CSV table of N, CA and C in Angstrom, one decimal:
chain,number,residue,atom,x,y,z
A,29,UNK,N,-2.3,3.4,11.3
A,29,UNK,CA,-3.0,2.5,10.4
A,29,UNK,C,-4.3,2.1,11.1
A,30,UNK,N,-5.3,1.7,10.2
A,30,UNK,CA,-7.0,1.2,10.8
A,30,UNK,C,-7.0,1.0,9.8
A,31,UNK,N,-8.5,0.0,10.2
A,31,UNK,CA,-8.9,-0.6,8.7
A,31,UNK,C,-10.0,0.3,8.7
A,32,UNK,N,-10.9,0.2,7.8
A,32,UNK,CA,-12.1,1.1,7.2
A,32,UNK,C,-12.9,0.0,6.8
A,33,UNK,N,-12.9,0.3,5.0
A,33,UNK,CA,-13.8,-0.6,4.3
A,33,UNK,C,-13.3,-2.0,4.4
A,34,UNK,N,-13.8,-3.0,4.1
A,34,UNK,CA,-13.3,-4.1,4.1
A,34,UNK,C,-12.3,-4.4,2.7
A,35,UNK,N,-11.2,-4.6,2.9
A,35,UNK,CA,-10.3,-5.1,1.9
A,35,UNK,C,-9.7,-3.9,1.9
A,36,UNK,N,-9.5,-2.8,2.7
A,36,UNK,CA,-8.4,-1.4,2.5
A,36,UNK,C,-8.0,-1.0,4.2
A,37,UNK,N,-7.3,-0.2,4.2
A,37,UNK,CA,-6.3,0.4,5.1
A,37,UNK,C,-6.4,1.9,4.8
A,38,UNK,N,-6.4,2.5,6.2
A,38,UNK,CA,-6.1,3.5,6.4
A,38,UNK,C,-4.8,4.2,6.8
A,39,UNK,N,-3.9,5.3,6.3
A,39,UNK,CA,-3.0,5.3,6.4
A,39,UNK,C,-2.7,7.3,6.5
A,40,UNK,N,-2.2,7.5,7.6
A,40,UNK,CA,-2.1,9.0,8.2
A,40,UNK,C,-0.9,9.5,7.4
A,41,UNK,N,-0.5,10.5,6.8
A,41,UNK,CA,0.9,10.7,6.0
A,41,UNK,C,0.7,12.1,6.1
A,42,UNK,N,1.6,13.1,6.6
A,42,UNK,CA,1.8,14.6,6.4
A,42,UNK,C,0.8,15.2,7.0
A,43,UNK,N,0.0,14.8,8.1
A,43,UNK,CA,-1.3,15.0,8.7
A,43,UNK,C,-2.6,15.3,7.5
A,44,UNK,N,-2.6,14.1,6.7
A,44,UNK,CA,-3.9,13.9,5.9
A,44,UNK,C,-3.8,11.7,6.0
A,45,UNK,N,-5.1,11.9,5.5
A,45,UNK,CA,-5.9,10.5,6.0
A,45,UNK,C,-5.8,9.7,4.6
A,46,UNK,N,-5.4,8.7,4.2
A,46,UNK,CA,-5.4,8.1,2.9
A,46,UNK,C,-6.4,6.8,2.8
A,47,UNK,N,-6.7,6.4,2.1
A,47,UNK,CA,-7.4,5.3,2.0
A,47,UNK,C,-6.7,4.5,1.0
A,48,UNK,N,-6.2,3.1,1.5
A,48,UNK,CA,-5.1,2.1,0.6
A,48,UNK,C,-6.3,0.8,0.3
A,49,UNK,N,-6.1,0.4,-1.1
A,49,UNK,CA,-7.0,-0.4,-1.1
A,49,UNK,C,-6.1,-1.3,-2.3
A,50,UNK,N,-6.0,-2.7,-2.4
A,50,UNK,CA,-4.7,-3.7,-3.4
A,50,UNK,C,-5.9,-4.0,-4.4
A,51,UNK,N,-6.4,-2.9,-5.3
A,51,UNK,CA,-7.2,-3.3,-6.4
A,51,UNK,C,-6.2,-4.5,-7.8
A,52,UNK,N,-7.0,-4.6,-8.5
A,52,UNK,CA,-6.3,-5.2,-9.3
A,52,UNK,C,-5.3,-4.6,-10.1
A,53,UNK,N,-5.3,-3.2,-10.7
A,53,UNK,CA,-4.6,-2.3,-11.2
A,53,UNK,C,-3.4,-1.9,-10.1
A,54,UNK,N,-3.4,-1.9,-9.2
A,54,UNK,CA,-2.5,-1.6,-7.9
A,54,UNK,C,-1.5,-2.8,-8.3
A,55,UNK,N,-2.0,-3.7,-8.4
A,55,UNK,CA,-1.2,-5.4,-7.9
A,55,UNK,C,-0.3,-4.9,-9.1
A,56,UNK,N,-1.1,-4.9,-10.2
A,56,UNK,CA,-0.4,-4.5,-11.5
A,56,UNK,C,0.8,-4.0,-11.4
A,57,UNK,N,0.5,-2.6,-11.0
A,57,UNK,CA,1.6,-1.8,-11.5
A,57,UNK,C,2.4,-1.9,-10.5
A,58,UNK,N,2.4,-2.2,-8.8
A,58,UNK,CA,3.2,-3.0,-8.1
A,58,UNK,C,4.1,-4.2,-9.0
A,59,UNK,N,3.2,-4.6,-9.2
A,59,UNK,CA,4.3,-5.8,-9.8
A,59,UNK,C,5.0,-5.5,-11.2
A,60,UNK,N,4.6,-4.5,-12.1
A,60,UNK,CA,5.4,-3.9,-13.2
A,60,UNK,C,6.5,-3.0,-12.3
A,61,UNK,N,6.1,-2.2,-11.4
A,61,UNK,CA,8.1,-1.4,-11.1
A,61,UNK,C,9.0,-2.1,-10.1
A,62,UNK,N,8.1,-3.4,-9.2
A,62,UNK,CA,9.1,-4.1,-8.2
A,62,UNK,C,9.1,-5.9,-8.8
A,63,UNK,N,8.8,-6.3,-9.7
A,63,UNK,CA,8.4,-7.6,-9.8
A,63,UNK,C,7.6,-8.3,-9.2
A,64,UNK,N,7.6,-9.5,-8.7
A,64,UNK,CA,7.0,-10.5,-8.7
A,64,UNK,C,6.2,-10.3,-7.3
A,65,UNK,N,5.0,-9.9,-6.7
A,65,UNK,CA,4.5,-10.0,-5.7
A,65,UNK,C,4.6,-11.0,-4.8
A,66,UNK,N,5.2,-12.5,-5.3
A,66,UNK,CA,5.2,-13.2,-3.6
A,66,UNK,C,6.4,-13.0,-3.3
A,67,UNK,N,7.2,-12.7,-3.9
A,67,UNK,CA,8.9,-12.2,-3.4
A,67,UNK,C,9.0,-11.5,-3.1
A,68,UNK,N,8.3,-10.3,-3.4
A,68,UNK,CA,8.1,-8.9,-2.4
A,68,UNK,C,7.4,-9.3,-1.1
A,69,UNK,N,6.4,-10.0,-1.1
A,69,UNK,CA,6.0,-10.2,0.2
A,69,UNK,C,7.3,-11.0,1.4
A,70,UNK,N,8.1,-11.9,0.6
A,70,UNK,CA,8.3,-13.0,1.7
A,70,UNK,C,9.8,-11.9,1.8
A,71,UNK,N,10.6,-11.1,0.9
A,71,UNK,CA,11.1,-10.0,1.6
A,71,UNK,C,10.2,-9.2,2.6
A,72,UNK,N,9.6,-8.4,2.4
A,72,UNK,CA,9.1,-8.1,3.2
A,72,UNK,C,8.6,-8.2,4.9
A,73,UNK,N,8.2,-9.8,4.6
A,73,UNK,CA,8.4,-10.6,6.3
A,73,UNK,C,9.7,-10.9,6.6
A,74,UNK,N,10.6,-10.4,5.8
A,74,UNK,CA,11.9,-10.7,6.1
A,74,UNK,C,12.8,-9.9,7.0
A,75,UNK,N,11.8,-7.5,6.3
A,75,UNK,CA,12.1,-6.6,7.0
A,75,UNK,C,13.1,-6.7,5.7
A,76,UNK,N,13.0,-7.2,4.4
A,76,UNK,CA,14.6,-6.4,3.5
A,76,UNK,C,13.9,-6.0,2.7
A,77,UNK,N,13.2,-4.9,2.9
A,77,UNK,CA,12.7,-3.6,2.0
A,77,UNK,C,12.9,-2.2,2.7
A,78,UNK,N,13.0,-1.3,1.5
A,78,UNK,CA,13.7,-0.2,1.7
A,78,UNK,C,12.7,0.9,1.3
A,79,UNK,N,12.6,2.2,1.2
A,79,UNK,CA,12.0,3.5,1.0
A,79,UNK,C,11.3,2.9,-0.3
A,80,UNK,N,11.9,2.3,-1.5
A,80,UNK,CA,11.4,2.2,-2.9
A,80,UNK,C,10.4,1.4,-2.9
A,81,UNK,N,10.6,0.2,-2.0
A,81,UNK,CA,9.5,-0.7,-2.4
A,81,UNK,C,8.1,-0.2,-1.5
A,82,UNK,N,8.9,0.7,-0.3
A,82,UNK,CA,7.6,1.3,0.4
A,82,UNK,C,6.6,2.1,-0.5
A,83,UNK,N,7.0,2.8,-1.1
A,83,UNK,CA,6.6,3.7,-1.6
A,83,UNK,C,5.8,3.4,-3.1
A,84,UNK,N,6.6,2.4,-3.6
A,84,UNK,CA,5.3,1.6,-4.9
A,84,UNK,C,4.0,1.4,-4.4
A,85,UNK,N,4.5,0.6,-3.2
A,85,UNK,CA,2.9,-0.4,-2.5
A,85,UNK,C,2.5,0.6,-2.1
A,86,UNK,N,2.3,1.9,-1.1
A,86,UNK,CA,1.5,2.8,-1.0
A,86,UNK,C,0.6,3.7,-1.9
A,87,UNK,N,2.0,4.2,-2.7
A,87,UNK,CA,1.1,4.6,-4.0
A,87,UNK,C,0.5,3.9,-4.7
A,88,UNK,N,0.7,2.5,-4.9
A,88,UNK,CA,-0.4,1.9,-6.3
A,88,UNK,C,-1.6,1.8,-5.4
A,89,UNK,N,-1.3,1.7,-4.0
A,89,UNK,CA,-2.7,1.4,-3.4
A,89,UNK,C,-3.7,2.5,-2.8
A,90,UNK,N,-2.9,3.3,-3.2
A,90,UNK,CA,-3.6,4.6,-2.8
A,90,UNK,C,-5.1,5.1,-3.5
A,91,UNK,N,-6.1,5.0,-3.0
A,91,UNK,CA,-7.7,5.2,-3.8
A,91,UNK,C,-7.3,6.9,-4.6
A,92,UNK,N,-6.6,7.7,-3.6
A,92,UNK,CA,-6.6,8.9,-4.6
A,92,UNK,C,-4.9,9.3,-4.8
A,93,UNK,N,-4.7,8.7,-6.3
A,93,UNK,CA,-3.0,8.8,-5.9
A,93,UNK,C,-2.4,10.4,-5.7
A,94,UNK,N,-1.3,10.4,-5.2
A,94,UNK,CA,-0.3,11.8,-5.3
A,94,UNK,C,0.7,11.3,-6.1
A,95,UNK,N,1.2,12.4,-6.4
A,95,UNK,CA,2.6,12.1,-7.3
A,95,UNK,C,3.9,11.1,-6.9
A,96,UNK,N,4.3,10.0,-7.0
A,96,UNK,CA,5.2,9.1,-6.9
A,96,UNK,C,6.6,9.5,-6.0
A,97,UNK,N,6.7,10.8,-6.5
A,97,UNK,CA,8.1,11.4,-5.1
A,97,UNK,C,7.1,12.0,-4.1
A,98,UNK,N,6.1,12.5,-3.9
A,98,UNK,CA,5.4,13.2,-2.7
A,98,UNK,C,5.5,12.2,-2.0
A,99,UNK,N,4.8,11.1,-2.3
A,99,UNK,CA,4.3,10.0,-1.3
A,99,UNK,C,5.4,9.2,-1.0
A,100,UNK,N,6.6,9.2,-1.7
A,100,UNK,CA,7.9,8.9,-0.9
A,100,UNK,C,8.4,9.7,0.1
A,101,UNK,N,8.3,10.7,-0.4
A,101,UNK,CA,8.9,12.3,0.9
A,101,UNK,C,8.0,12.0,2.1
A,102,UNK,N,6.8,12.4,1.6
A,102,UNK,CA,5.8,11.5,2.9
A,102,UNK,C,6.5,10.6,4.1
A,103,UNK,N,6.5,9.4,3.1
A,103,UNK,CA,6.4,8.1,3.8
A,103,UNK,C,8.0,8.6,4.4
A,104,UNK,N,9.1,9.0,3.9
A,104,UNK,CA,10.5,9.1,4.8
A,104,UNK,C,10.4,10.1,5.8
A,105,UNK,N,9.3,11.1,5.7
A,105,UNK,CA,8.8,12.0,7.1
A,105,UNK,C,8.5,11.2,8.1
A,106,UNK,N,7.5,10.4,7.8
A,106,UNK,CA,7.0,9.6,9.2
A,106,UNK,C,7.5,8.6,9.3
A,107,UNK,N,8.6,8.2,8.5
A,107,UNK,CA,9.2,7.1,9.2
A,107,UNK,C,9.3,6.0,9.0
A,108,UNK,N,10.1,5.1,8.2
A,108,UNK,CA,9.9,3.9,7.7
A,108,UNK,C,9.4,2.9,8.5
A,109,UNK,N,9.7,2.8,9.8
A,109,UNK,CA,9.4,1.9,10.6
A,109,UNK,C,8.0,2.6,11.0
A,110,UNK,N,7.2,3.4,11.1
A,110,UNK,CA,5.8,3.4,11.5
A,110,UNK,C,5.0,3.1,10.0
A,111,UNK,N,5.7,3.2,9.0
A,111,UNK,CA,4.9,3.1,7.9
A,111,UNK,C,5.0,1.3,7.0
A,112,UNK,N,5.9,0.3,7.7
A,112,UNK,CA,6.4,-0.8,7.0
A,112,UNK,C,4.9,-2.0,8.0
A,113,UNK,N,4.2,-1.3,8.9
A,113,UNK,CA,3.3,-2.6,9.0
A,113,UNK,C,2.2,-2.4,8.0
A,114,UNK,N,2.1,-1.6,7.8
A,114,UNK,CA,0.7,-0.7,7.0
A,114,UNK,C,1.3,-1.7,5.2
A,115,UNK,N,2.5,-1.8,4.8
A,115,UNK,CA,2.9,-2.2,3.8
A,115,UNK,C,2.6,-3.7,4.1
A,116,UNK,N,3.4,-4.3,5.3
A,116,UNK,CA,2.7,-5.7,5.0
A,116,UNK,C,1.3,-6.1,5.2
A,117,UNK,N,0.6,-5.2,5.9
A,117,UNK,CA,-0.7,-5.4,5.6
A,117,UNK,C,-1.2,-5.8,4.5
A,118,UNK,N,-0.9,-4.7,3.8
A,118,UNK,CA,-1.3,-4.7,2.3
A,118,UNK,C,-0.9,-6.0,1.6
A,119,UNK,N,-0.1,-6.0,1.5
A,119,UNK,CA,0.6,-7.7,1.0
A,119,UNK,C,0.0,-8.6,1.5
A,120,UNK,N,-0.6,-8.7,2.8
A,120,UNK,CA,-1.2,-10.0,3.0
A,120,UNK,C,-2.6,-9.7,3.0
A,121,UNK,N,-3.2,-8.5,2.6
A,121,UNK,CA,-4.2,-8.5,1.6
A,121,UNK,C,-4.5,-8.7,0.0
A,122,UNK,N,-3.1,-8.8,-0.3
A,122,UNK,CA,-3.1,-8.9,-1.8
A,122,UNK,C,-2.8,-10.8,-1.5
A,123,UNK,N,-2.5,-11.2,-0.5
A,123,UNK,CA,-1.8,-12.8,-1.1
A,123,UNK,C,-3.1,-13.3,-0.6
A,124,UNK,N,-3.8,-12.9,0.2
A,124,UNK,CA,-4.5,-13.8,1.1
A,124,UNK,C,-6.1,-13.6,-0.2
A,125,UNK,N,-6.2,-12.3,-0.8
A,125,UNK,CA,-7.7,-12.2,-1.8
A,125,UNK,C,-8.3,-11.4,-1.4
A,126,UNK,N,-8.4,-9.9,-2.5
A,126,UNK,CA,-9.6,-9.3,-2.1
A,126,UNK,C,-10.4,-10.1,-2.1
A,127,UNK,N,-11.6,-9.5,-1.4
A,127,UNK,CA,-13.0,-9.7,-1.7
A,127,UNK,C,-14.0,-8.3,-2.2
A,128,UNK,N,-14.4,-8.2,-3.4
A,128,UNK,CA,-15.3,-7.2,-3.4
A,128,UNK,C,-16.5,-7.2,-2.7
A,129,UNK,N,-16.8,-6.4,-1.5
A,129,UNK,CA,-17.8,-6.0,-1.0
A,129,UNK,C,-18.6,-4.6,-1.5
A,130,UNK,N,-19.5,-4.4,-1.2
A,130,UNK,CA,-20.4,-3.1,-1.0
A,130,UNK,C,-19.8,-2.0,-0.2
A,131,UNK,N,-19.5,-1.2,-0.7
A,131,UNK,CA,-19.4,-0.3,0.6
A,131,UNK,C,-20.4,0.5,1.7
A,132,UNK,N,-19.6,0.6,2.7
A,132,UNK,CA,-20.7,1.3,3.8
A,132,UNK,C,-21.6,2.6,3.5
C-alpha cells in the first residue's frame, strides 16, 4: 500500500498497481451490499471482517473496477492479512472526509 493522490491508496493485487479512491458512489454502493459504514468501520478496528467485506471496499473504491469475483480471488491470493490495512485505510478515509483536490 502507498498513498498517491491525495484522498486515495495504492494497492498492488496479482502483480498490477490499483488506484483506491472512497468517492461518493463508492461509499454508496459499499453501504448498499454491506450496510451501514460506521459499523463496518468500528468492525473493522475490531479485525471482524472477512474476504466479503474485503472485497466490497476494494472494489467500490477501485478508480478502474474489475469484476466483483476477480478482485476477490485477487485479494484471497495475496492475503487477507497484507490486504486488511489498505481496507482500514480506506474507512478512515471515508469517516474522517474526502477532500477534493486537483490532481498532480
Amino acid at each position: 500500500m502507498s498513498e498517491g493522490f491525495k484522498n486515495s491508496l495504492h494497492l498492488r493485487l496479482g502483480g498490477d498497481d490499483y488506484r483506491l479512491r472512497p468517492t461518493f458512489q463508492a461509499i454508496m454502493d459499499m453501504e448498499e451490499r454491506l450496510g451501514g459504514l460506521l459499523g463496518l468501520a468500528v468492525r473493522a478496528a475490531e479485525g471482524d471482517f472477512g474476504l466479503k467485506e474485503m472485497t466490497v471496499i476494494i472494489w467500490a473504491c477501485m478508480e478502474e473496477r474489475l469484476a466483483f469475483d476477480k478482485v476477490g480471488a485477487l485479494i484471497l491470493a495475496q492475503g487477507l492479512a497484507e490486504v486488511s490495512p489498505v481496507v482500514r485505510a480506506l474507512l478512515t478515509l471515508c469517516l474522517t472526509g474526502v477532500r477534493e483536490s486537483p490532481e498532480r
